[in-house]
Structures are given as C-alpha cells and as structure tokens.
mmCIF file of C-alpha atoms and ligand atoms in Angstrom:
data_model
loop_
_atom_site.group_PDB
_atom_site.id
_atom_site.type_symbol
_atom_site.label_atom_id
_atom_site.label_comp_id
_atom_site.label_asym_id
_atom_site.label_seq_id
_atom_site.Cartn_x
_atom_site.Cartn_y
_atom_site.Cartn_z
ATOM 1 C CA MET A 1 -2.341 -15.818 17.646
ATOM 2 C CA LEU A 2 -4.059 -12.531 18.240
ATOM 3 C CA ASP A 3 -6.454 -12.164 21.095
ATOM 4 C CA ILE A 4 -10.086 -12.071 19.946
ATOM 5 C CA GLU A 5 -11.150 -10.129 23.023
ATOM 6 C CA PHE A 6 -8.685 -7.398 22.158
ATOM 7 C CA VAL A 7 -10.190 -6.951 18.683
ATOM 8 C CA ARG A 8 -13.701 -7.179 20.124
ATOM 9 C CA SER A 9 -13.075 -4.477 22.707
ATOM 10 C CA ARG A 10 -11.950 -2.082 19.961
ATOM 11 C CA PHE A 11 -14.874 -2.979 17.726
ATOM 12 C CA ILE A 12 -17.294 -2.187 20.538
ATOM 13 C CA LYS A 13 -15.516 1.030 21.455
ATOM 14 C CA HIS A 14 -15.199 2.459 17.965
ATOM 15 C CA PHE A 15 -18.690 1.690 16.745
ATOM 16 C CA ASP A 16 -22.087 1.440 18.376
ATOM 17 C CA GLY A 17 -21.310 -0.916 21.235
ATOM 18 C CA LYS A 18 -22.654 -4.013 19.462
ATOM 19 C CA THR A 19 -20.597 -7.093 18.663
ATOM 20 C CA GLY A 20 -20.256 -8.813 15.291
ATOM 21 C CA ASN A 21 -18.650 -11.977 13.983
ATOM 22 C CA VAL A 22 -14.928 -12.597 14.154
ATOM 23 C CA TYR A 23 -12.842 -14.036 11.315
ATOM 24 C CA THR A 24 -9.174 -14.785 10.860
ATOM 25 C CA SER A 25 -6.769 -15.534 8.011
ATOM 26 C CA PRO A 26 -3.046 -16.246 8.139
ATOM 27 C CA GLY A 27 0.074 -15.019 6.399
ATOM 28 C CA ARG A 28 2.250 -17.614 4.676
ATOM 29 C CA ILE A 29 5.695 -19.020 4.156
ATOM 30 C CA ASN A 30 6.925 -20.669 0.980
ATOM 31 C CA LEU A 31 9.455 -23.487 1.081
ATOM 32 C CA ILE A 32 10.329 -23.203 -2.599
ATOM 33 C CA GLY A 33 8.787 -22.050 -5.906
ATOM 34 C CA GLU A 34 9.244 -18.297 -6.047
ATOM 35 C CA HIS A 35 7.887 -16.132 -8.891
ATOM 36 C CA THR A 36 6.524 -19.286 -10.472
ATOM 37 C CA ASP A 37 2.839 -18.707 -9.677
ATOM 38 C CA TYR A 38 2.187 -16.101 -12.379
ATOM 39 C CA ASN A 39 4.243 -18.253 -14.747
ATOM 40 C CA GLY A 40 1.904 -21.237 -14.404
ATOM 41 C CA GLY A 41 4.440 -23.205 -12.350
ATOM 42 C CA PHE A 42 4.446 -24.848 -8.932
ATOM 43 C CA VAL A 43 4.668 -23.327 -5.453
ATOM 44 C CA PHE A 44 5.121 -24.929 -2.041
ATOM 45 C CA PRO A 45 3.606 -22.643 0.599
ATOM 46 C CA GLY A 46 2.061 -23.158 4.003
ATOM 47 C CA ALA A 47 -0.018 -20.874 6.225
ATOM 48 C CA VAL A 48 1.566 -19.586 9.438
ATOM 49 C CA ASP A 49 0.283 -19.026 12.954
ATOM 50 C CA LYS A 50 0.322 -15.264 12.435
ATOM 51 C CA GLY A 51 -2.489 -13.481 10.675
ATOM 52 C CA VAL A 52 -5.278 -10.940 10.632
ATOM 53 C CA VAL A 53 -8.299 -10.999 12.925
ATOM 54 C CA ALA A 54 -11.347 -8.935 11.955
ATOM 55 C CA GLU A 55 -14.669 -8.326 13.652
ATOM 56 C CA MET A 56 -17.394 -7.428 11.174
ATOM 57 C CA ARG A 57 -21.121 -6.668 11.232
ATOM 58 C CA ALA A 58 -23.693 -5.414 8.719
ATOM 59 C CA ASN A 59 -24.559 -1.862 9.776
ATOM 60 C CA GLY A 60 -27.943 -1.522 8.087
ATOM 61 C CA THR A 61 -26.848 1.102 5.547
ATOM 62 C CA GLU A 62 -26.977 0.553 1.817
ATOM 63 C CA ASP A 63 -23.272 0.929 1.139
ATOM 64 C CA THR A 64 -21.402 2.769 3.887
ATOM 65 C CA VAL A 65 -18.367 0.990 5.265
ATOM 66 C CA MET A 66 -16.953 2.128 8.594
ATOM 67 C CA ALA A 67 -13.489 0.695 9.068
ATOM 68 C CA TYR A 68 -11.013 0.853 11.893
ATOM 69 C CA ALA A 69 -7.410 -0.349 11.626
ATOM 70 C CA ILE A 70 -6.622 -1.108 15.257
ATOM 71 C CA ASP A 71 -2.825 -1.298 14.878
ATOM 72 C CA LEU A 72 -2.656 2.042 13.092
ATOM 73 C CA LYS A 73 -5.409 3.641 15.188
ATOM 74 C CA ASP A 74 -6.832 4.879 11.911
ATOM 75 C CA ARG A 75 -10.539 5.203 11.089
ATOM 76 C CA VAL A 76 -11.803 5.507 7.511
ATOM 77 C CA ASP A 77 -15.416 5.609 6.334
ATOM 78 C CA PHE A 78 -16.259 5.238 2.678
ATOM 79 C CA LYS A 79 -19.036 4.255 0.306
ATOM 80 C CA LEU A 80 -18.854 1.158 -1.845
ATOM 81 C CA SER A 81 -20.477 3.194 -4.629
ATOM 82 C CA ASP A 82 -17.625 5.733 -4.629
ATOM 83 C CA PRO A 83 -15.763 4.918 -7.868
ATOM 84 C CA ASN A 84 -12.435 6.060 -6.422
ATOM 85 C CA GLY A 85 -12.670 4.323 -3.081
ATOM 86 C CA PRO A 86 -10.651 5.287 -0.009
ATOM 87 C CA ARG A 87 -7.086 6.608 -0.225
ATOM 88 C CA ALA A 88 -5.560 4.789 2.780
ATOM 89 C CA SER A 89 -3.796 1.719 1.448
ATOM 90 C CA TRP A 90 -5.154 -0.588 4.172
ATOM 91 C CA ALA A 91 -8.724 0.539 3.457
ATOM 92 C CA ARG A 92 -8.301 -0.222 -0.243
ATOM 93 C CA TYR A 93 -8.082 -3.920 0.613
ATOM 94 C CA ILE A 94 -11.514 -3.698 2.234
ATOM 95 C CA TYR A 95 -12.979 -1.640 -0.601
ATOM 96 C CA GLY A 96 -11.415 -3.882 -3.264
ATOM 97 C CA ILE A 97 -12.464 -7.187 -1.766
ATOM 98 C CA ALA A 98 -16.016 -5.927 -1.162
ATOM 99 C CA LEU A 99 -16.364 -4.961 -4.830
ATOM 100 C CA GLU A 100 -14.821 -8.234 -5.990
ATOM 101 C CA MET A 101 -17.196 -10.232 -3.772
ATOM 102 C CA LYS A 102 -20.094 -8.239 -5.253
ATOM 103 C CA LYS A 103 -18.907 -9.259 -8.715
ATOM 104 C CA LEU A 104 -19.197 -12.862 -7.518
ATOM 105 C CA GLY A 105 -22.855 -12.259 -6.684
ATOM 106 C CA VAL A 106 -22.583 -11.529 -2.949
ATOM 107 C CA PRO A 107 -25.065 -8.729 -2.132
ATOM 108 C CA VAL A 108 -22.617 -6.757 0.024
ATOM 109 C CA LYS A 109 -24.210 -3.823 1.871
ATOM 110 C CA GLY A 110 -22.792 -1.392 4.424
ATOM 111 C CA PHE A 111 -20.766 -2.910 7.265
ATOM 112 C CA ASN A 112 -18.548 -2.050 10.203
ATOM 113 C CA ILE A 113 -15.153 -3.631 10.555
ATOM 114 C CA ALA A 114 -12.241 -3.418 13.002
ATOM 115 C CA PHE A 115 -9.156 -5.518 12.486
ATOM 116 C CA ALA A 116 -5.647 -6.130 13.777
ATOM 117 C CA GLY A 117 -2.777 -8.290 12.618
ATOM 118 C CA ASP A 118 0.468 -9.843 13.736
ATOM 119 C CA VAL A 119 1.979 -10.737 10.348
ATOM 120 C CA PRO A 120 5.148 -8.653 10.234
ATOM 121 C CA LEU A 121 4.715 -5.998 7.543
ATOM 122 C CA GLY A 122 7.147 -6.040 4.628
ATOM 123 C CA ALA A 123 8.636 -9.356 5.726
ATOM 124 C CA GLY A 124 7.408 -11.147 2.608
ATOM 125 C CA MET A 125 4.863 -13.150 4.624
ATOM 126 C CA SER A 126 1.878 -11.729 2.823
ATOM 127 C CA SER A 127 0.084 -9.552 5.287
ATOM 128 C CA SER A 128 -1.971 -8.225 2.383
ATOM 129 C CA ALA A 129 -3.265 -11.665 1.363
ATOM 130 C CA ALA A 130 -4.115 -12.283 5.025
ATOM 131 C CA MET A 131 -6.304 -9.166 4.981
ATOM 132 C CA GLU A 132 -7.960 -9.986 1.667
ATOM 133 C CA SER A 133 -8.864 -13.531 2.589
ATOM 134 C CA CYS A 134 -10.005 -12.566 6.078
ATOM 135 C CA PHE A 135 -12.333 -9.862 4.751
ATOM 136 C CA ALA A 136 -13.551 -12.150 1.949
ATOM 137 C CA CYS A 137 -14.329 -14.872 4.482
ATOM 138 C CA GLY A 138 -16.333 -12.380 6.587
ATOM 139 C CA LEU A 139 -18.294 -10.905 3.681
ATOM 140 C CA ASN A 140 -19.056 -14.369 2.330
ATOM 141 C CA ASP A 141 -20.474 -15.348 5.714
ATOM 142 C CA ILE A 142 -22.345 -12.155 6.552
ATOM 143 C CA PHE A 143 -23.850 -11.340 3.155
ATOM 144 C CA GLY A 144 -23.342 -14.389 0.962
ATOM 145 C CA ASP A 145 -24.562 -17.478 2.891
ATOM 146 C CA ASN A 146 -21.033 -18.826 2.361
ATOM 147 C CA LYS A 147 -21.890 -19.619 -1.227
ATOM 148 C CA VAL A 148 -18.646 -18.328 -2.705
ATOM 149 C CA SER A 149 -16.143 -21.172 -3.000
ATOM 150 C CA GLN A 150 -12.690 -21.087 -1.443
ATOM 151 C CA TRP A 151 -11.087 -20.827 -4.874
ATOM 152 C CA ASP A 152 -13.275 -17.885 -5.832
ATOM 153 C CA MET A 153 -12.211 -16.132 -2.630
ATOM 154 C CA VAL A 154 -8.578 -16.749 -3.581
ATOM 155 C CA LEU A 155 -9.222 -15.185 -6.976
ATOM 156 C CA ALA A 156 -11.135 -12.256 -5.444
ATOM 157 C CA GLY A 157 -8.104 -11.534 -3.252
ATOM 158 C CA GLN A 158 -5.792 -11.637 -6.246
ATOM 159 C CA ALA A 159 -8.140 -9.398 -8.250
ATOM 160 C CA THR A 160 -8.093 -6.920 -5.354
ATOM 161 C CA GLU A 161 -4.314 -6.659 -5.700
ATOM 162 C CA HIS A 162 -4.556 -6.256 -9.474
ATOM 163 C CA ASN A 163 -7.485 -3.850 -9.635
ATOM 164 C CA TYR A 164 -7.128 -1.691 -6.531
ATOM 165 C CA CYS A 165 -3.573 -1.994 -5.245
ATOM 166 C CA GLY A 166 -1.395 -2.004 -8.369
ATOM 167 C CA VAL A 167 0.359 -5.354 -7.830
ATOM 168 C CA ASN A 168 0.030 -7.936 -10.620
ATOM 169 C CA CYS A 169 0.621 -10.813 -8.247
ATOM 170 C CA GLY A 170 0.007 -14.528 -8.767
ATOM 171 C CA ILE A 171 -2.251 -16.733 -6.636
ATOM 172 C CA MET A 172 0.167 -18.265 -4.156
ATOM 173 C CA ASP A 173 -0.401 -15.952 -1.198
ATOM 174 C CA GLN A 174 -4.179 -15.887 -1.290
ATOM 175 C CA PHE A 175 -4.242 -19.640 -1.932
ATOM 176 C CA ALA A 176 -2.061 -20.359 1.102
ATOM 177 C CA SER A 177 -4.070 -18.031 3.304
ATOM 178 C CA VAL A 178 -7.415 -19.596 2.368
ATOM 179 C CA PHE A 179 -6.431 -23.280 2.107
ATOM 180 C CA GLY A 180 -3.738 -23.549 4.801
ATOM 181 C CA LYS A 181 -3.771 -26.523 7.158
ATOM 182 C CA ALA A 182 -1.857 -26.883 10.431
ATOM 183 C CA GLY A 183 1.295 -28.973 10.063
ATOM 184 C CA CYS A 184 1.067 -29.155 6.275
ATOM 185 C CA LEU A 185 2.767 -27.491 3.362
ATOM 186 C CA MET A 186 0.901 -27.513 0.069
ATOM 187 C CA ARG A 187 2.192 -28.169 -3.394
ATOM 188 C CA LEU A 188 0.068 -26.201 -5.821
ATOM 189 C CA ASP A 189 0.153 -26.452 -9.580
ATOM 190 C CA CYS A 190 -0.724 -22.859 -10.454
ATOM 191 C CA ARG A 191 -1.815 -23.782 -13.972
ATOM 192 C CA SER A 192 -4.320 -26.550 -13.208
ATOM 193 C CA ARG A 193 -4.918 -25.366 -9.611
ATOM 194 C CA GLU A 194 -4.569 -28.928 -8.376
ATOM 195 C CA PHE A 195 -2.890 -29.187 -5.016
ATOM 196 C CA GLU A 196 -1.758 -31.648 -2.407
ATOM 197 C CA TYR A 197 -1.173 -31.335 1.341
ATOM 198 C CA PHE A 198 2.283 -32.441 2.465
ATOM 199 C CA PRO A 199 2.607 -33.075 6.212
ATOM 200 C CA PHE A 200 5.825 -31.291 7.131
ATOM 201 C CA LYS A 201 7.594 -32.620 10.230
ATOM 202 C CA PRO A 202 11.268 -32.751 9.393
ATOM 203 C CA ASP A 203 12.878 -34.914 12.010
ATOM 204 C CA GLY A 204 15.870 -33.110 13.509
ATOM 205 C CA TYR A 205 15.365 -29.879 11.558
ATOM 206 C CA ARG A 206 13.335 -26.730 11.863
ATOM 207 C CA LEU A 207 12.314 -23.792 9.712
ATOM 208 C CA VAL A 208 13.163 -20.311 10.870
ATOM 209 C CA LEU A 209 12.741 -16.921 9.199
ATOM 210 C CA LEU A 210 15.282 -14.145 9.559
ATOM 211 C CA ASP A 211 13.669 -10.811 8.815
ATOM 212 C CA SER A 212 16.130 -8.193 7.558
ATOM 213 C CA VAL A 213 13.507 -5.525 8.352
ATOM 214 C CA VAL A 214 14.321 -3.976 4.993
ATOM 215 C CA LYS A 215 10.952 -2.943 3.586
ATOM 216 C CA HIS A 216 9.824 -3.494 0.060
ATOM 217 C CA GLN A 217 7.069 -1.792 -1.858
ATOM 218 C CA LEU A 218 5.628 -4.002 -4.569
ATOM 219 C CA ALA A 219 3.140 -1.560 -6.121
ATOM 220 C CA GLY A 220 4.496 0.215 -9.177
ATOM 221 C CA SER A 221 7.657 -1.684 -8.465
ATOM 222 C CA PRO A 222 10.087 -4.058 -10.097
ATOM 223 C CA TYR A 223 7.703 -6.913 -9.214
ATOM 224 C CA ASN A 224 5.462 -5.997 -12.140
ATOM 225 C CA ASP A 225 8.552 -5.536 -14.356
ATOM 226 C CA ARG A 226 9.611 -9.115 -13.602
ATOM 227 C CA ARG A 227 6.230 -10.363 -14.670
ATOM 228 C CA ASN A 228 6.386 -8.296 -17.873
ATOM 229 C CA SER A 229 9.802 -9.768 -18.709
ATOM 230 C CA CYS A 230 8.438 -13.307 -18.388
ATOM 231 C CA GLU A 231 5.433 -12.485 -20.538
ATOM 232 C CA ASN A 232 7.649 -10.905 -23.145
ATOM 233 C CA VAL A 233 9.706 -14.087 -23.463
ATOM 234 C CA VAL A 234 6.524 -16.150 -23.853
ATOM 235 C CA LYS A 235 5.323 -13.800 -26.605
ATOM 236 C CA HIS A 236 8.554 -14.241 -28.548
ATOM 237 C CA ILE A 237 8.509 -18.019 -28.188
ATOM 238 C CA ALA A 238 4.868 -18.149 -29.252
ATOM 239 C CA ALA A 239 5.632 -16.088 -32.366
ATOM 240 C CA LYS A 240 8.262 -18.639 -33.404
ATOM 241 C CA HIS A 241 5.956 -21.613 -32.852
ATOM 242 C CA PRO A 242 2.509 -20.863 -34.249
ATOM 243 C CA GLU A 243 1.749 -24.600 -34.206
ATOM 244 C CA ALA A 244 1.501 -24.695 -30.393
ATOM 245 C CA THR A 245 -0.152 -22.730 -27.588
ATOM 246 C CA PHE A 246 2.029 -20.877 -25.095
ATOM 247 C CA GLU A 247 0.236 -19.262 -22.203
ATOM 248 C CA THR A 248 3.043 -18.926 -19.681
ATOM 249 C CA LEU A 249 6.658 -19.973 -19.229
ATOM 250 C CA ARG A 250 5.287 -23.281 -17.951
ATOM 251 C CA ASP A 251 4.628 -24.173 -21.589
ATOM 252 C CA CYS A 252 8.170 -23.339 -22.717
ATOM 253 C CA THR A 253 11.258 -25.544 -22.898
ATOM 254 C CA TRP A 254 14.936 -24.701 -22.360
ATOM 255 C CA GLU A 255 15.537 -25.098 -26.132
ATOM 256 C CA GLN A 256 12.761 -22.647 -26.969
ATOM 257 C CA LEU A 257 14.173 -20.169 -24.486
ATOM 258 C CA ASP A 258 17.594 -20.443 -26.106
ATOM 259 C CA GLU A 259 16.067 -19.814 -29.533
ATOM 260 C CA VAL A 260 14.825 -16.374 -28.490
ATOM 261 C CA ARG A 261 17.791 -15.407 -26.314
ATOM 262 C CA ALA A 262 19.227 -12.857 -28.742
ATOM 263 C CA GLU A 263 15.924 -11.174 -29.560
ATOM 264 C CA VAL A 264 14.612 -10.805 -25.984
ATOM 265 C CA GLY A 265 17.917 -9.575 -24.622
ATOM 266 C CA GLU A 266 20.041 -10.783 -21.731
ATOM 267 C CA GLU A 267 17.893 -9.359 -18.946
ATOM 268 C CA ASP A 268 14.620 -11.023 -19.960
ATOM 269 C CA TYR A 269 16.547 -14.196 -20.799
ATOM 270 C CA LYS A 270 17.948 -14.374 -17.271
ATOM 271 C CA ARG A 271 14.489 -13.851 -15.744
ATOM 272 C CA ALA A 272 13.016 -16.716 -17.767
ATOM 273 C CA LYS A 273 16.018 -18.929 -17.080
ATOM 274 C CA PHE A 274 15.406 -18.583 -13.358
ATOM 275 C CA VAL A 275 11.715 -19.445 -13.749
ATOM 276 C CA LEU A 276 12.348 -22.592 -15.791
ATOM 277 C CA GLY A 277 14.912 -23.762 -13.240
ATOM 278 C CA GLU A 278 12.619 -22.976 -10.324
ATOM 279 C CA LYS A 279 9.797 -24.992 -11.855
ATOM 280 C CA ASP A 280 12.030 -28.065 -11.872
ATOM 281 C CA ARG A 281 13.348 -27.353 -8.375
ATOM 282 C CA VAL A 282 9.880 -27.487 -6.777
ATOM 283 C CA LEU A 283 9.337 -30.947 -8.203
ATOM 284 C CA ALA A 284 12.792 -32.036 -7.078
ATOM 285 C CA VAL A 285 12.019 -30.779 -3.561
ATOM 286 C CA CYS A 286 8.843 -32.868 -3.505
ATOM 287 C CA ASP A 287 10.820 -35.976 -4.418
ATOM 288 C CA ALA A 288 13.439 -35.179 -1.790
ATOM 289 C CA LEU A 289 10.749 -34.655 0.872
ATOM 290 C CA ASN A 290 9.157 -37.973 -0.029
ATOM 291 C CA GLU A 291 12.532 -39.598 0.520
ATOM 292 C CA GLY A 292 13.144 -37.654 3.740
ATOM 293 C CA ASP A 293 16.278 -36.185 2.154
ATOM 294 C CA TYR A 294 16.377 -32.762 3.806
ATOM 295 C CA GLU A 295 19.970 -32.113 2.793
ATOM 296 C CA LYS A 296 18.825 -32.255 -0.834
ATOM 297 C CA VAL A 297 15.912 -29.915 -0.047
ATOM 298 C CA GLY A 298 18.408 -27.469 1.445
ATOM 299 C CA GLU A 299 20.744 -27.647 -1.530
ATOM 300 C CA LEU A 300 17.839 -26.723 -3.818
ATOM 301 C CA MET A 301 16.929 -23.797 -1.538
ATOM 302 C CA TYR A 302 20.457 -22.400 -1.919
ATOM 303 C CA GLN A 303 20.159 -22.759 -5.694
ATOM 304 C CA THR A 304 16.916 -20.789 -5.587
ATOM 305 C CA HIS A 305 18.599 -18.037 -3.622
ATOM 306 C CA GLU A 306 21.410 -17.851 -6.136
ATOM 307 C CA GLY A 307 18.906 -17.576 -9.006
ATOM 308 C CA LEU A 308 16.750 -14.980 -7.243
ATOM 309 C CA SER A 309 19.837 -12.943 -6.494
ATOM 310 C CA LYS A 310 21.802 -13.173 -9.756
ATOM 311 C CA ASP A 311 19.237 -13.904 -12.475
ATOM 312 C CA TYR A 312 15.904 -12.650 -11.174
ATOM 313 C CA GLU A 313 17.597 -9.825 -9.280
ATOM 314 C CA VAL A 314 15.062 -9.485 -6.485
ATOM 315 C CA SER A 315 17.460 -9.899 -3.574
ATOM 316 C CA CYS A 316 19.400 -7.140 -1.862
ATOM 317 C CA GLU A 317 22.669 -6.779 -0.005
ATOM 318 C CA GLU A 318 21.177 -7.497 3.421
ATOM 319 C CA LEU A 319 19.501 -10.714 2.293
ATOM 320 C CA ASP A 320 22.572 -11.945 0.457
ATOM 321 C CA PHE A 321 24.492 -11.316 3.659
ATOM 322 C CA LEU A 322 22.017 -13.375 5.700
ATOM 323 C CA ASN A 323 22.295 -16.131 3.116
ATOM 324 C CA ASP A 324 26.099 -16.124 3.398
ATOM 325 C CA ILE A 325 25.894 -16.316 7.187
ATOM 326 C CA ALA A 326 23.601 -19.333 6.876
ATOM 327 C CA LYS A 327 26.044 -21.073 4.559
ATOM 328 C CA GLU A 328 28.981 -20.369 6.835
ATOM 329 C CA ASN A 329 27.074 -21.801 9.797
ATOM 330 C CA GLY A 330 26.360 -25.049 7.988
ATOM 331 C CA VAL A 331 22.630 -24.312 7.709
ATOM 332 C CA THR A 332 21.053 -26.952 5.463
ATOM 333 C CA GLY A 333 19.089 -24.556 3.228
ATOM 334 C CA SER A 334 18.522 -20.811 3.060
ATOM 335 C CA ARG A 335 16.999 -18.418 0.582
ATOM 336 C CA ILE A 336 15.130 -15.169 0.206
ATOM 337 C CA MET A 337 11.391 -15.770 0.583
ATOM 338 C CA GLY A 338 8.438 -14.098 -1.146
ATOM 339 C CA GLY A 339 8.415 -11.360 -3.743
ATOM 340 C CA GLY A 340 11.816 -9.997 -2.761
ATOM 341 C CA PHE A 341 13.232 -6.450 -2.591
ATOM 342 C CA GLY A 342 13.678 -6.857 1.146
ATOM 343 C CA GLY A 343 11.893 -9.069 3.626
ATOM 344 C CA CYS A 344 13.287 -12.262 5.057
ATOM 345 C CA THR A 345 15.192 -15.460 4.403
ATOM 346 C CA ILE A 346 13.693 -18.855 5.111
ATOM 347 C CA ASN A 347 16.164 -21.290 6.658
ATOM 348 C CA LEU A 348 16.061 -25.031 7.060
ATOM 349 C CA VAL A 349 18.418 -25.663 9.937
ATOM 350 C CA ARG A 350 19.428 -28.678 11.949
ATOM 351 C CA ASN A 351 18.299 -28.470 15.575
ATOM 352 C CA ASP A 352 21.856 -28.750 16.880
ATOM 353 C CA LEU A 353 23.025 -25.773 14.795
ATOM 354 C CA TYR A 354 20.053 -23.535 15.475
ATOM 355 C CA ARG A 355 21.294 -21.563 18.499
ATOM 356 C CA GLN A 356 24.723 -20.879 17.123
ATOM 357 C CA PHE A 357 23.310 -19.814 13.745
ATOM 358 C CA ILE A 358 20.798 -17.369 15.238
ATOM 359 C CA ALA A 359 23.385 -15.884 17.606
ATOM 360 C CA ASP A 360 25.917 -15.425 14.808
ATOM 361 C CA ALA A 361 23.345 -13.928 12.412
ATOM 362 C CA LYS A 362 22.179 -11.427 15.042
ATOM 363 C CA LYS A 363 25.697 -10.398 15.947
ATOM 364 C CA ARG A 364 27.100 -9.991 12.462
ATOM 365 C CA PHE A 365 24.001 -8.361 10.978
ATOM 366 C CA ASN A 366 23.941 -5.888 13.843
ATOM 367 C CA GLU A 367 27.613 -5.065 13.379
ATOM 368 C CA LYS A 368 27.060 -4.369 9.697
ATOM 369 C CA TYR A 369 23.611 -2.752 9.588
ATOM 370 C CA GLY A 370 23.092 -1.403 13.077
ATOM 371 C CA HIS A 371 20.149 -3.605 14.003
ATOM 372 C CA GLU A 372 19.473 -7.289 14.517
ATOM 373 C CA PRO A 373 17.326 -9.301 12.136
ATOM 374 C CA LYS A 374 14.031 -10.443 13.644
ATOM 375 C CA VAL A 375 13.663 -14.164 14.189
ATOM 376 C CA TYR A 376 10.407 -16.041 13.564
ATOM 377 C CA ASP A 377 10.201 -19.763 14.239
ATOM 378 C CA VAL A 378 7.814 -21.174 11.683
ATOM 379 C CA VAL A 379 4.639 -22.793 12.979
ATOM 380 C CA ILE A 380 2.435 -24.015 10.147
ATOM 381 C CA GLY A 381 -1.150 -23.119 10.936
ATOM 382 C CA ASP A 382 -4.692 -23.249 9.553
ATOM 383 C CA GLY A 383 -6.256 -21.156 6.794
ATOM 384 C CA SER A 384 -9.160 -18.664 6.801
ATOM 385 C CA ARG A 385 -11.975 -19.356 9.219
ATOM 386 C CA LYS A 386 -14.706 -17.925 11.408
ATOM 387 C CA LEU A 387 -13.675 -17.734 15.040
ATOM 388 C CA CYS A 388 -17.015 -16.764 16.583
HETATM 389 C C1 GLA B 1 4.489 -12.121 -3.962
HETATM 390 C C2 GLA B 1 3.246 -12.349 -4.824
HETATM 391 C C3 GLA B 1 3.059 -13.835 -5.138
HETATM 392 C C4 GLA B 1 4.326 -14.464 -5.687
HETATM 393 C C5 GLA B 1 5.520 -14.095 -4.807
HETATM 394 C C6 GLA B 1 6.814 -14.563 -5.412
HETATM 395 O O1 GLA B 1 4.326 -12.676 -2.705
HETATM 396 O O2 GLA B 1 2.110 -11.857 -4.184
HETATM 397 O O3 GLA B 1 1.977 -14.003 -6.024
HETATM 398 O O4 GLA B 1 4.520 -14.101 -7.014
HETATM 399 O O5 GLA B 1 5.623 -12.698 -4.595
HETATM 400 O O6 GLA B 1 6.866 -15.947 -5.445
#
C-alpha cells in the first residue's frame, strides 16, 4: 500500500504547511460477471491492496478547491460553483464527487486535497472508482458527519462517472471499492443490491493479473455503445410483452431474446446473448466455489472470455493472445477483466504451474509486442476507510 507519510509530505509542501485527514480506497478485481452490472445481473468483485490515498482538509473558503495530483505533479484550483468545472480529467472526479455529495445533503465547502495512487491506470482495475470513493469518504467525514451511507457513496461515485466523465458505467467498481473486505470476494445482485461476502482462499491455486499495458478510453467509447445495445434489446422485448415489466436484460429470457433477434439485428442480439449467459455463469461459479470445484470455476472463466471476445467484442488481439497462452500452459481459468478494450486478464492458476506460465507469457508477449505484460499477484484487501 502507499505510504501515508509520502502523501502527507506533499500535502504539507503544496499547501499551507498544515496537515489534514488521510483516506484510502482500493481498486478492484472481478472474478466473473462482466458487463452484467448495468443489466441488473450479478457480479463477483473484490477490492485489491492497491488504491488511492488522499489527504484532505477544509480550507475555510466558501467553495474553492485546491487540488494536487502527486503522481502527475499537477495542481488545479477550481470553484465548486463553476458550472463547467475543471478541465483536467483527474480533477473532474473531485469536482463531480463534491457536487454529488452536496446533492446528498453534505454541506461541502472549500477544501485542499493531495492524492496519489498505485492502481495501474488503464489496467481495468478501476482507478477511477478508487478516486471517487476515496474522495467521497473524505468529504463525508470532513463535512458530513459521516451521515451519508456506504450505498449512497457508491451511487455518488457512479453518478460522477455519468454526469462529469461521460461513462455510463454500472455500480460494480464503486461498490467493490467501498464495501471491499480483506480475503473476501463479494457476490452482488445489481438489481436488488443484496450482496454476500465469500471468503476466497483457493487451496493450491492463486489469482494473478497479466496487464497487456494496452490502454483503453471508456469515455465516448464503445462501452456506452454496448450499454445502448442491451437497452435496445430490452425495449424491443418490452414492446412485444406489454403484460410484463422489463427494466433490464435481467428480466428477459432466452426465448424472448430469440423472438426479437431479427428486428434488433445480429450485433445487438450477440451483445444480449453474452449478457444472459454471463448472468447464469456467475451463479454457476458461486455453486462451484461452494463445492470447492476450482476447475469448474476456471472453465466458466474461459467461457466468459470467449463471449467477451466474440459476442460482446470488447477484447483485443493482445488479450486474446494472453488468453491463448494461459490455455496452452494448462492455466485453470483465464479471461479479460473489467470493461475491456485493453487492460488485463485475470488468471486462476495452480501453484505448481504459476512460474512456468508467467515466464512463458512474458517471453512470448515480448516477442510479439515488444514489451512484457505486467504481473500483479492478487491480494484481496479492504474497502474505503479513514487512515488517520
Ligand atoms: C467497467 C464499469 C463497470 C462494469 C465493467 C464491466 O469497469 O465501470 O460498471 O460495467 O466495466 O463489467
């Protein structure tokens, strides 16, 4: 984890020498259940031991925010009352979350903030949700007597993405960042918002991420198109069945999807087909975990990869290559993780195959793309909290 003293020294240096409070929130992994959150389905994330650390303090002004991004060495000051907000994309997370927390009744005034992070950017581990939930946690504490609930902070983070950053994301990332618990994955029903902690200690296996270091940009990107495709299918199904209510693909059956296949077209059909299959796979993974059947879990992960690559079309050449390498090395399960369009694969690998797999992946990826993938051993950590 990041060093608090490092963040503190920068906070002191870049502002008026005083200290504030320090908060942290993690990035996340997701075992299975991709692109299901905005379709009312299930997800299976966990927080990681990498995150964002922010020092924050009310600065006595009505609405001036002075912000310093330590990693970028970039300082931006802005006013909360400015309807446009700051231009820098990192500062928009601060601006957005502050306005969303105000909407929840937190009397946010001017504050100083310096932050740093060690969630790899563009790896699909949700560095943005880590920022949103960290800043929300700080503002809730400093200005709001911690009255805003954890779920409302999750929703404020999501609204920040929607309203200020141009990504119509679901709730998985912010949920995992706020509710994470060391050693546990969480199965969340994104429709009812009920969730369960699943202690995750696979005997003889480990989870490892291979980061292709191919960057994705979700804003104004195919991510929102995928969501539109799913919503379009729901609209067509709803029109055919006025007797029932259809909010998301969660409410739709395979038969209903087949009924609208011709009218929605092959592309939207394939998107919805993936989502319906993925919904069932998360539940099957839960059963397999309860039985300690990790080989079954892995098989389902490969199926998810196949669907994300061929039907949802959010993979890319580099990630398909990493997936093939995993298969050839006898890795139990492997798939692209997160929104897609770059990022990393998550791999469930037997301890005795781990070294050989990593060495082979590094060598062959380097030969083909001129650089090695980055390797992150997954450590499942705690969610948002105040450090001091
Ligand atoms: C991104 C979004 C999430 C989720 C995943 C795909 O991480 O922020 O809400 O949709 O993609 O599962």
